[in-house]
């Protein structure tokens, strides 16, 4: 892929809403989908634009920020240290639930394991001790149970429905 | 050809690119949803079954089964705790004992039910944490075997007696070595990376099964109160000894050094903790 002696390679990514991103190669290679694209097409030209039809610009910018920081952490041997935790906490603090969902969808499509782990954990933390109604609203899940069916499920797992926080 | 493929996928995905206000999460694969469920506690996980029909059985694929007792099972009235701890023989203690036994039974049926419902082919982490003892030997052994057959990586069995329990502690039964003859048992043991046993009697035989059949069990085996007398008889040498350098137990120093002189070199590699470091 990158030829020796060459300057830092830039990967071009194009989002669903038509924005072009220029990303440093090591960061772009965090995206499994981009990596396998170049693995399968070793002779792809340097200015190949990889289309990302399932990702729009906003979540992609967020993902690049995250992956860039984590690539640097790994390079500095800081992986797993407090510095990383601090960055992650800061990173997610300002994100709304809506943004979080867009991020996880995009990270899932791009197949970025480290970020998916982080996002599933963040989402789980936001759902801790919440009611079924809250979780449904959080995800935007449509309840396709009849009232009787739902009642039956709730009854079956009665032990799970005690001591839930008010929304 | 590549470009053709790209154009195709661009075309199809463009159709659902506008996701405003939709059920975004329904686009995630089940695996990712299960990953979220794994990070919830069991009650929260089970509640997801009532979200929608898609979610109904997802929690049965969770790879983390932490049987921390639900609040109402664990929370005893102060008077029960005091009476049982003080071993007071009053007329009311019988009533409290019945109450405790009843809760133990409920815990047991809860764990049984969740394990029975579990559909995933693997369990990464399992934690059983309740005051149970020798009288529940069959059921506890069944649990251990079930999670081992599902290739558990991290197993914790904490039968700590906070109610001042009486009777025998749970001991791995004599016939437990049969697990090696079951195909799932033997291959399952190979996945075990971490083992923690609290208030469990570990026989020499059981410990040897773990040590000789769990190649990944180098991170740690934790053994707490109740294991010591039997452990003294264990001798493990050679390559297995090296792996056991993180064996942690509340071993009395003098006892240990005594046996260290008489058994193989393994004991010198064991991290020694004095009794005082364990607040039991």
CSV table of C-alpha atoms in Angstrom, one decimal:
chain,number,residue,atom,x,y,z
A,1,UNK,CA,0.0,0.0,0.0
A,2,UNK,CA,2.1,2.9,1.2
A,3,UNK,CA,5.3,3.1,-0.7
A,4,UNK,CA,8.5,3.6,1.2
A,5,UNK,CA,10.0,7.0,1.3
A,6,UNK,CA,6.7,8.6,0.5
A,7,UNK,CA,5.1,11.3,2.5
A,8,UNK,CA,2.2,10.4,4.8
A,9,UNK,CA,-0.5,8.8,2.7
A,10,UNK,CA,-4.0,10.4,2.8
A,11,UNK,CA,-7.1,8.4,2.3
A,12,UNK,CA,-10.2,10.0,0.7
A,13,UNK,CA,-13.6,9.1,2.1
A,14,UNK,CA,-16.9,10.3,0.8
A,15,UNK,CA,-19.9,10.3,3.0
A,16,UNK,CA,-23.6,9.7,2.1
A,17,UNK,CA,-24.3,13.4,2.1
A,18,UNK,CA,-21.5,14.0,-0.4
A,19,UNK,CA,-18.7,15.4,1.9
A,20,UNK,CA,-15.2,14.5,1.2
A,21,UNK,CA,-12.9,13.7,4.1
A,22,UNK,CA,-9.1,13.5,4.0
A,23,UNK,CA,-7.9,11.1,6.6
A,24,UNK,CA,-4.4,10.0,7.6
A,25,UNK,CA,-3.8,6.4,6.5
A,26,UNK,CA,-3.3,4.9,10.0
A,27,UNK,CA,-6.6,6.4,11.2
A,28,UNK,CA,-8.5,5.3,8.1
A,29,UNK,CA,-7.1,1.8,8.6
A,30,UNK,CA,-8.9,1.6,11.9
A,31,UNK,CA,-12.0,1.2,9.8
A,32,UNK,CA,-12.2,-2.4,8.9
A,33,UNK,CA,-14.3,-1.7,5.9
A,34,UNK,CA,-11.7,0.8,4.5
A,35,UNK,CA,-8.9,-1.6,5.3
A,36,UNK,CA,-10.4,-4.5,3.5
A,37,UNK,CA,-11.2,-2.3,0.6
A,38,UNK,CA,-7.5,-1.6,0.1
A,39,UNK,CA,-6.5,-5.1,1.0
A,40,UNK,CA,-8.7,-6.4,-1.8
A,41,UNK,CA,-7.7,-3.7,-4.2
A,42,UNK,CA,-4.0,-3.4,-3.7
A,43,UNK,CA,-3.5,-1.6,-7.0
A,44,UNK,CA,-6.1,1.1,-6.1
A,45,UNK,CA,-4.8,4.5,-7.1
A,46,UNK,CA,-3.6,6.9,-4.3
A,47,UNK,CA,-6.4,9.3,-5.0
A,48,UNK,CA,-9.2,6.6,-4.9
A,49,UNK,CA,-12.2,8.0,-3.1
A,50,UNK,CA,-13.8,5.4,-0.9
A,51,UNK,CA,-17.5,6.0,-0.7
A,52,UNK,CA,-19.2,5.4,2.6
A,53,UNK,CA,-22.9,5.4,1.6
A,54,UNK,CA,-24.1,4.5,5.1
A,55,UNK,CA,-22.3,7.3,7.0
A,56,UNK,CA,-23.0,11.0,7.0
A,57,UNK,CA,-20.5,13.7,7.7
A,58,UNK,CA,-21.3,14.5,11.3
A,59,UNK,CA,-20.8,11.0,12.8
A,60,UNK,CA,-17.8,10.4,10.6
A,61,UNK,CA,-16.1,13.6,11.9
A,62,UNK,CA,-16.7,12.3,15.4
A,63,UNK,CA,-15.4,8.9,14.6
A,64,UNK,CA,-12.2,10.3,13.0
A,65,UNK,CA,-11.6,12.4,16.1
A,66,UNK,CA,-11.9,9.3,18.3
A,67,UNK,CA,-9.8,7.0,16.2
A,68,UNK,CA,-7.1,9.7,15.7
A,69,UNK,CA,-6.7,10.1,19.4
A,70,UNK,CA,-6.6,6.3,20.0
A,71,UNK,CA,-4.1,5.7,17.2
A,72,UNK,CA,-1.9,8.4,19.0
A,73,UNK,CA,-2.4,6.8,22.4
A,74,UNK,CA,-1.3,3.5,21.1
A,75,UNK,CA,1.8,5.0,19.4
A,76,UNK,CA,2.7,6.7,22.7
A,77,UNK,CA,2.2,3.6,24.7
A,78,UNK,CA,-0.6,5.2,26.6
A,79,UNK,CA,-3.2,2.6,25.7
A,80,UNK,CA,-5.2,1.6,28.8
A,81,UNK,CA,-4.0,4.5,30.9
A,82,UNK,CA,-5.9,7.2,32.7
A,83,UNK,CA,-5.2,9.6,29.9
A,84,UNK,CA,-7.3,7.4,27.6
A,85,UNK,CA,-10.2,7.2,30.1
A,86,UNK,CA,-10.1,10.9,30.5
A,87,UNK,CA,-10.2,11.5,26.8
A,88,UNK,CA,-13.1,9.0,26.4
A,89,UNK,CA,-15.1,10.6,29.2
A,90,UNK,CA,-14.6,14.1,27.7
A,91,UNK,CA,-15.4,12.8,24.3
A,92,UNK,CA,-18.7,11.3,25.2
A,93,UNK,CA,-19.8,13.9,27.7
A,94,UNK,CA,-21.2,16.4,25.2
A,95,UNK,CA,-22.8,13.8,22.9
A,96,UNK,CA,-26.6,13.6,22.9
A,97,UNK,CA,-28.4,10.3,22.8
A,98,UNK,CA,-29.2,10.9,19.2
A,99,UNK,CA,-25.5,11.6,18.3
A,100,UNK,CA,-24.5,8.5,20.2
A,101,UNK,CA,-26.9,6.3,18.2
A,102,UNK,CA,-25.6,7.8,14.9
A,103,UNK,CA,-22.0,7.1,16.1
A,104,UNK,CA,-22.7,3.5,16.9
A,105,UNK,CA,-24.5,2.9,13.6
A,106,UNK,CA,-21.6,4.4,11.7
A,107,UNK,CA,-19.0,2.6,13.8
A,108,UNK,CA,-20.9,-0.6,13.2
A,109,UNK,CA,-20.9,-0.1,9.5
A,110,UNK,CA,-17.3,0.9,9.4
A,111,UNK,CA,-16.5,-2.0,11.7
A,112,UNK,CA,-14.3,-0.4,14.3
A,113,UNK,CA,-14.0,-2.8,17.1
A,114,UNK,CA,-12.4,-0.6,19.7
A,115,UNK,CA,-14.9,2.2,19.2
A,116,UNK,CA,-17.8,-0.3,19.2
A,117,UNK,CA,-16.8,-1.6,22.5
A,118,UNK,CA,-16.6,1.9,23.9
A,119,UNK,CA,-20.0,2.9,22.5
A,120,UNK,CA,-21.8,-0.3,23.6
A,121,UNK,CA,-20.5,0.4,27.1
A,122,UNK,CA,-21.5,4.0,27.0
A,123,UNK,CA,-25.0,3.1,25.8
A,124,UNK,CA,-25.4,0.4,28.4
A,125,UNK,CA,-24.4,3.0,31.1
A,126,UNK,CA,-27.0,5.3,29.9
A,127,UNK,CA,-29.6,2.6,30.2
A,128,UNK,CA,-28.7,1.5,33.7
A,129,UNK,CA,-31.8,0.9,35.8
A,130,UNK,CA,-34.1,2.5,33.3
A,131,UNK,CA,-37.6,1.4,32.6
A,132,UNK,CA,-38.7,-0.5,29.5
A,133,UNK,CA,-40.5,2.6,28.3
A,134,UNK,CA,-37.3,4.7,28.7
A,135,UNK,CA,-35.2,2.2,26.7
A,136,UNK,CA,-37.8,2.1,24.0
A,137,UNK,CA,-37.8,5.8,23.7
A,138,UNK,CA,-34.0,5.9,23.8
A,139,UNK,CA,-33.6,3.6,20.9
A,140,UNK,CA,-36.9,4.6,19.1
A,141,UNK,CA,-38.1,1.0,19.2
A,142,UNK,CA,-41.6,0.4,18.0
A,143,UNK,CA,-43.5,-1.9,20.4
A,144,UNK,CA,-45.0,-4.6,18.2
A,145,UNK,CA,-46.3,-6.7,21.1
A,146,UNK,CA,-50.1,-6.8,21.8
A,147,UNK,CA,-50.8,-5.7,25.4
A,148,UNK,CA,-51.5,-9.3,26.3
A,149,UNK,CA,-48.1,-10.5,24.8
A,150,UNK,CA,-46.2,-7.8,26.6
A,151,UNK,CA,-48.0,-8.6,29.9
A,152,UNK,CA,-47.1,-12.2,29.4
A,153,UNK,CA,-43.4,-11.4,28.9
A,154,UNK,CA,-43.4,-9.1,31.9
A,155,UNK,CA,-45.0,-11.8,34.0
A,156,UNK,CA,-42.5,-14.4,33.0
A,157,UNK,CA,-39.6,-12.2,34.1
A,158,UNK,CA,-41.3,-10.6,37.1
A,159,UNK,CA,-38.0,-10.7,39.0
A,160,UNK,CA,-36.5,-8.3,36.5
A,161,UNK,CA,-39.1,-5.5,37.0
A,162,UNK,CA,-38.6,-4.6,40.6
A,163,UNK,CA,-36.9,-1.4,41.8
A,164,UNK,CA,-36.6,0.4,38.4
A,165,UNK,CA,-35.8,4.1,38.6
A,166,UNK,CA,-38.4,6.6,37.6
A,167,UNK,CA,-37.7,8.0,34.2
B,1,UNK,CA,-15.8,-4.4,-11.4
B,2,UNK,CA,-15.0,-2.8,-8.0
B,3,UNK,CA,-16.5,0.4,-9.1
B,4,UNK,CA,-19.6,-1.3,-10.3
B,5,UNK,CA,-20.0,-2.9,-6.9
B,6,UNK,CA,-19.4,0.4,-5.2
B,7,UNK,CA,-22.0,2.1,-7.4
B,8,UNK,CA,-24.5,-0.6,-6.6
B,9,UNK,CA,-24.0,-0.3,-2.9
B,10,UNK,CA,-24.1,3.4,-3.1
B,11,UNK,CA,-27.4,3.2,-4.8
B,12,UNK,CA,-29.0,0.8,-2.4
B,13,UNK,CA,-27.7,2.4,0.7
B,14,UNK,CA,-28.7,5.8,-0.4
B,15,UNK,CA,-32.3,4.7,-0.2
B,16,UNK,CA,-32.1,4.5,3.6
B,17,UNK,CA,-29.5,7.2,4.2
B,18,UNK,CA,-32.1,9.6,5.6
B,19,UNK,CA,-32.7,8.2,9.1
B,20,UNK,CA,-34.2,11.1,10.9
B,21,UNK,CA,-36.6,10.1,13.6
B,22,UNK,CA,-36.5,6.4,12.6
B,23,UNK,CA,-35.8,3.4,14.7
B,24,UNK,CA,-32.1,3.8,14.1
B,25,UNK,CA,-31.2,1.0,16.4
B,26,UNK,CA,-33.1,-1.6,14.3
B,27,UNK,CA,-30.4,-1.2,11.7
B,28,UNK,CA,-27.8,-2.6,14.1
B,29,UNK,CA,-27.1,-6.4,13.9
B,30,UNK,CA,-28.2,-8.6,16.8
B,31,UNK,CA,-24.6,-9.2,17.8
B,32,UNK,CA,-24.1,-5.5,18.6
B,33,UNK,CA,-27.4,-5.4,20.5
B,34,UNK,CA,-26.3,-8.4,22.5
B,35,UNK,CA,-23.0,-6.6,23.2
B,36,UNK,CA,-25.0,-3.8,24.8
B,37,UNK,CA,-27.1,-6.4,26.8
B,38,UNK,CA,-23.9,-8.1,28.1
B,39,UNK,CA,-23.0,-4.8,29.8
B,40,UNK,CA,-26.3,-4.6,31.7
B,41,UNK,CA,-27.0,-6.5,34.8
B,42,UNK,CA,-29.2,-9.6,34.5
B,43,UNK,CA,-32.4,-7.8,35.5
B,44,UNK,CA,-31.9,-5.0,33.1
B,45,UNK,CA,-31.0,-7.6,30.4
B,46,UNK,CA,-34.1,-9.6,31.0
B,47,UNK,CA,-36.2,-6.4,30.9
B,48,UNK,CA,-35.1,-5.9,27.3
B,49,UNK,CA,-37.2,-8.9,26.4
B,50,UNK,CA,-40.3,-6.8,26.7
B,51,UNK,CA,-39.1,-4.0,24.3
B,52,UNK,CA,-40.3,-5.6,21.1
B,53,UNK,CA,-40.5,-9.1,19.5
B,54,UNK,CA,-37.0,-8.7,18.0
B,55,UNK,CA,-35.6,-8.2,21.5
B,56,UNK,CA,-37.6,-10.9,23.1
B,57,UNK,CA,-34.9,-13.6,23.1
B,58,UNK,CA,-31.8,-11.5,22.5
B,59,UNK,CA,-30.9,-11.4,26.2
B,60,UNK,CA,-30.7,-15.2,26.2
B,61,UNK,CA,-27.6,-14.8,24.1
B,62,UNK,CA,-25.8,-12.6,26.6
B,63,UNK,CA,-22.3,-13.9,27.3
B,64,UNK,CA,-22.2,-12.4,30.7
B,65,UNK,CA,-24.3,-14.1,33.4
B,66,UNK,CA,-23.7,-12.4,36.7
B,67,UNK,CA,-26.1,-14.0,39.2
B,68,UNK,CA,-25.9,-11.2,41.7
B,69,UNK,CA,-29.1,-11.8,43.6
B,70,UNK,CA,-32.0,-9.4,42.9
B,71,UNK,CA,-32.5,-6.9,45.6
B,72,UNK,CA,-35.5,-8.5,47.3
B,73,UNK,CA,-33.6,-11.8,47.6
B,74,UNK,CA,-30.5,-10.4,49.1
B,75,UNK,CA,-31.8,-7.7,51.4
B,76,UNK,CA,-32.7,-9.3,54.7
B,77,UNK,CA,-34.3,-7.4,57.5
B,78,UNK,CA,-31.7,-6.4,60.1
B,79,UNK,CA,-33.2,-8.5,62.7
B,80,UNK,CA,-32.7,-11.6,60.6
B,81,UNK,CA,-29.1,-10.8,60.1
B,82,UNK,CA,-28.6,-10.2,63.8
B,83,UNK,CA,-30.3,-13.3,64.9
B,84,UNK,CA,-28.6,-15.6,62.5
B,85,UNK,CA,-25.2,-14.1,63.1
B,86,UNK,CA,-25.5,-14.3,66.9
B,87,UNK,CA,-26.8,-17.9,66.7
B,88,UNK,CA,-29.5,-17.0,69.2
B,89,UNK,CA,-31.8,-19.7,70.0
B,90,UNK,CA,-35.0,-18.0,70.4
B,91,UNK,CA,-38.4,-19.1,69.1
B,92,UNK,CA,-38.2,-16.6,66.3
B,93,UNK,CA,-35.0,-17.8,64.9
B,94,UNK,CA,-36.7,-20.8,63.3
B,95,UNK,CA,-39.0,-18.5,61.5
B,96,UNK,CA,-36.0,-16.5,60.1
B,97,UNK,CA,-34.3,-19.7,59.1
B,98,UNK,CA,-37.3,-20.7,57.1
B,99,UNK,CA,-37.2,-17.3,55.5
B,100,UNK,CA,-33.6,-17.7,54.6
B,101,UNK,CA,-34.1,-21.2,53.2
B,102,UNK,CA,-37.0,-20.0,51.2
B,103,UNK,CA,-34.8,-17.3,49.6
B,104,UNK,CA,-32.1,-19.7,48.9
B,105,UNK,CA,-34.6,-21.8,47.0
B,106,UNK,CA,-35.7,-18.8,45.1
B,107,UNK,CA,-32.2,-17.9,44.1
B,108,UNK,CA,-31.6,-21.5,43.0
B,109,UNK,CA,-34.7,-21.6,40.8
B,110,UNK,CA,-33.8,-18.2,39.4
B,111,UNK,CA,-30.3,-19.4,38.3
B,112,UNK,CA,-31.7,-22.6,37.0
B,113,UNK,CA,-34.3,-20.8,34.9
B,114,UNK,CA,-31.9,-18.3,33.4
B,115,UNK,CA,-29.4,-21.0,32.5
B,116,UNK,CA,-32.2,-23.1,31.0
B,117,UNK,CA,-33.3,-20.1,28.9
B,118,UNK,CA,-29.7,-19.4,27.7
B,119,UNK,CA,-29.4,-20.0,24.0
B,120,UNK,CA,-26.0,-18.7,23.2
B,121,UNK,CA,-23.3,-21.2,22.5
B,122,UNK,CA,-20.8,-19.5,24.8
B,123,UNK,CA,-20.6,-17.7,28.1
B,124,UNK,CA,-17.6,-15.5,28.8
B,125,UNK,CA,-18.2,-14.6,32.3
B,126,UNK,CA,-20.3,-16.1,35.0
B,127,UNK,CA,-20.6,-15.2,38.7
B,128,UNK,CA,-22.6,-17.1,41.2
B,129,UNK,CA,-22.9,-15.2,44.4
B,130,UNK,CA,-25.2,-16.3,47.2
B,131,UNK,CA,-24.9,-18.0,50.5
B,132,UNK,CA,-25.2,-21.7,49.6
B,133,UNK,CA,-23.5,-24.7,50.9
B,134,UNK,CA,-23.0,-28.5,50.9
B,135,UNK,CA,-26.7,-29.2,50.9
B,136,UNK,CA,-27.0,-27.6,47.5
B,137,UNK,CA,-24.1,-29.6,46.0
B,138,UNK,CA,-26.0,-31.2,43.1
B,139,UNK,CA,-27.4,-27.9,41.8
B,140,UNK,CA,-24.2,-26.0,42.2
B,141,UNK,CA,-22.2,-28.7,40.4
B,142,UNK,CA,-24.8,-28.6,37.6
B,143,UNK,CA,-24.3,-24.8,37.2
B,144,UNK,CA,-20.5,-25.2,37.1
B,145,UNK,CA,-20.8,-27.9,34.5
B,146,UNK,CA,-23.3,-25.9,32.4
B,147,UNK,CA,-21.1,-22.8,32.2
B,148,UNK,CA,-17.9,-24.8,31.6
B,149,UNK,CA,-19.7,-26.6,28.7
B,150,UNK,CA,-20.4,-23.2,27.3
B,151,UNK,CA,-16.6,-22.4,27.5
B,152,UNK,CA,-16.7,-19.9,30.3
B,153,UNK,CA,-13.6,-17.8,30.5
B,154,UNK,CA,-14.1,-16.2,33.9
B,155,UNK,CA,-15.8,-18.1,36.6
B,156,UNK,CA,-16.5,-16.9,40.1
B,157,UNK,CA,-18.2,-19.0,42.8
B,158,UNK,CA,-18.8,-16.9,45.8
B,159,UNK,CA,-20.7,-18.7,48.5
B,160,UNK,CA,-19.7,-16.4,51.3
B,161,UNK,CA,-21.6,-16.9,54.5
B,162,UNK,CA,-22.7,-13.5,55.5
B,163,UNK,CA,-25.7,-14.9,57.3
B,164,UNK,CA,-23.4,-16.9,59.6
B,165,UNK,CA,-24.5,-20.1,57.8
B,166,UNK,CA,-24.1,-23.5,59.3
B,167,UNK,CA,-23.6,-26.9,57.8
B,168,UNK,CA,-21.1,-28.1,55.3
B,169,UNK,CA,-19.5,-25.9,52.7
B,170,UNK,CA,-19.8,-26.7,49.1
B,171,UNK,CA,-17.2,-29.2,48.0
B,172,UNK,CA,-16.5,-30.3,44.5
B,173,UNK,CA,-18.0,-33.8,44.5
B,174,UNK,CA,-15.9,-36.9,44.2
B,175,UNK,CA,-17.4,-37.7,40.8
B,176,UNK,CA,-16.7,-34.3,39.4
B,177,UNK,CA,-13.7,-35.7,37.5
B,178,UNK,CA,-16.3,-37.2,35.2
B,179,UNK,CA,-16.4,-33.8,33.6
B,180,UNK,CA,-13.2,-34.8,31.8
B,181,UNK,CA,-15.0,-37.6,30.1
B,182,UNK,CA,-17.7,-35.4,28.6
B,183,UNK,CA,-16.7,-33.8,25.3
B,184,UNK,CA,-18.1,-30.4,26.2
B,185,UNK,CA,-16.6,-30.5,29.7
B,186,UNK,CA,-13.0,-31.1,28.6
B,187,UNK,CA,-13.0,-28.7,25.7
B,188,UNK,CA,-14.9,-26.2,27.9
B,189,UNK,CA,-12.3,-26.3,30.6
B,190,UNK,CA,-9.7,-25.2,28.1
B,191,UNK,CA,-11.3,-21.8,27.8
B,192,UNK,CA,-11.1,-21.0,31.5
B,193,UNK,CA,-8.8,-18.0,32.1
B,194,UNK,CA,-9.8,-16.9,35.6
B,195,UNK,CA,-11.3,-18.8,38.5
B,196,UNK,CA,-12.3,-17.4,41.9
B,197,UNK,CA,-13.7,-19.6,44.6
B,198,UNK,CA,-14.9,-18.0,47.9
B,199,UNK,CA,-16.1,-20.2,50.8
B,200,UNK,CA,-15.8,-23.3,48.7
B,201,UNK,CA,-13.9,-26.4,49.7
B,202,UNK,CA,-11.5,-27.2,47.0
B,203,UNK,CA,-10.3,-30.8,47.0
B,204,UNK,CA,-6.9,-31.7,45.8
B,205,UNK,CA,-8.6,-33.5,43.0
B,206,UNK,CA,-10.7,-30.6,41.8
B,207,UNK,CA,-7.7,-28.2,41.9
B,208,UNK,CA,-5.7,-30.6,39.9
B,209,UNK,CA,-8.4,-30.9,37.3
B,210,UNK,CA,-8.4,-27.1,36.9
B,211,UNK,CA,-4.6,-26.9,36.9
B,212,UNK,CA,-3.9,-29.7,34.4
B,213,UNK,CA,-6.8,-29.0,32.0
B,214,UNK,CA,-7.0,-25.2,31.8
B,215,UNK,CA,-4.0,-24.0,29.8
B,216,UNK,CA,-5.2,-20.4,29.9
B,217,UNK,CA,-5.6,-20.3,33.6
B,218,UNK,CA,-2.4,-18.4,34.1
B,219,UNK,CA,-3.9,-15.1,35.1
B,220,UNK,CA,-5.3,-16.2,38.4
B,221,UNK,CA,-6.9,-18.6,40.6
B,222,UNK,CA,-8.3,-17.0,43.7
B,223,UNK,CA,-9.1,-19.1,46.6
B,224,UNK,CA,-10.5,-17.7,49.9
B,225,UNK,CA,-11.3,-19.0,53.3
B,226,UNK,CA,-12.1,-22.6,53.6
B,227,UNK,CA,-9.7,-23.9,51.1
B,228,UNK,CA,-6.5,-24.0,53.2
B,229,UNK,CA,-6.6,-27.3,54.9
B,230,UNK,CA,-7.0,-29.3,51.8
B,231,UNK,CA,-4.7,-27.2,49.7
B,232,UNK,CA,-1.7,-28.1,51.8
B,233,UNK,CA,-1.8,-31.6,50.3
B,234,UNK,CA,-1.5,-30.4,46.8
B,235,UNK,CA,1.8,-30.6,45.0
B,236,UNK,CA,2.2,-29.3,41.5
B,237,UNK,CA,5.4,-29.1,39.7
B,238,UNK,CA,7.0,-28.5,36.4
B,239,UNK,CA,5.5,-26.3,33.9
B,240,UNK,CA,2.2,-26.2,35.8
B,241,UNK,CA,4.0,-24.6,38.7
B,242,UNK,CA,5.1,-21.7,36.7
B,243,UNK,CA,1.6,-21.0,35.6
B,244,UNK,CA,0.4,-20.9,39.1
B,245,UNK,CA,2.5,-18.0,40.3
B,246,UNK,CA,-0.7,-16.0,40.8
B,247,UNK,CA,-2.5,-18.4,43.0
B,248,UNK,CA,-3.9,-16.3,45.7
B,249,UNK,CA,-5.1,-17.7,49.0
B,250,UNK,CA,-5.3,-16.7,52.6
B,251,UNK,CA,-2.5,-19.1,53.4
B,252,UNK,CA,-0.9,-18.9,56.8
B,253,UNK,CA,2.7,-18.1,56.3
B,254,UNK,CA,4.1,-20.6,58.7
B,255,UNK,CA,1.9,-23.4,57.3
B,256,UNK,CA,2.9,-22.5,53.8
B,257,UNK,CA,6.6,-22.4,54.5
B,258,UNK,CA,6.3,-25.7,56.2
B,259,UNK,CA,4.7,-27.4,53.3
B,260,UNK,CA,6.9,-25.5,50.9
B,261,UNK,CA,9.9,-27.3,52.3
B,262,UNK,CA,8.3,-30.7,51.9
B,263,UNK,CA,6.6,-30.4,48.6
B,264,UNK,CA,7.7,-29.3,45.2
B,265,UNK,CA,9.1,-26.0,44.3
B,266,UNK,CA,5.7,-24.7,43.2
B,267,UNK,CA,4.9,-23.3,46.6
B,268,UNK,CA,7.8,-20.9,46.5
B,269,UNK,CA,6.2,-19.2,43.6
B,270,UNK,CA,2.8,-18.7,45.2
B,271,UNK,CA,2.0,-15.2,46.2
B,272,UNK,CA,1.6,-15.3,50.0
B,273,UNK,CA,-1.1,-13.3,51.7
B,274,UNK,CA,-1.3,-13.2,55.4
B,275,UNK,CA,-4.7,-13.8,57.0
B,276,UNK,CA,-4.9,-10.2,58.0
B,277,UNK,CA,-5.1,-9.1,54.4
B,278,UNK,CA,-8.4,-10.8,54.1
B,279,UNK,CA,-11.1,-9.3,56.2
B,280,UNK,CA,-13.1,-12.4,56.7
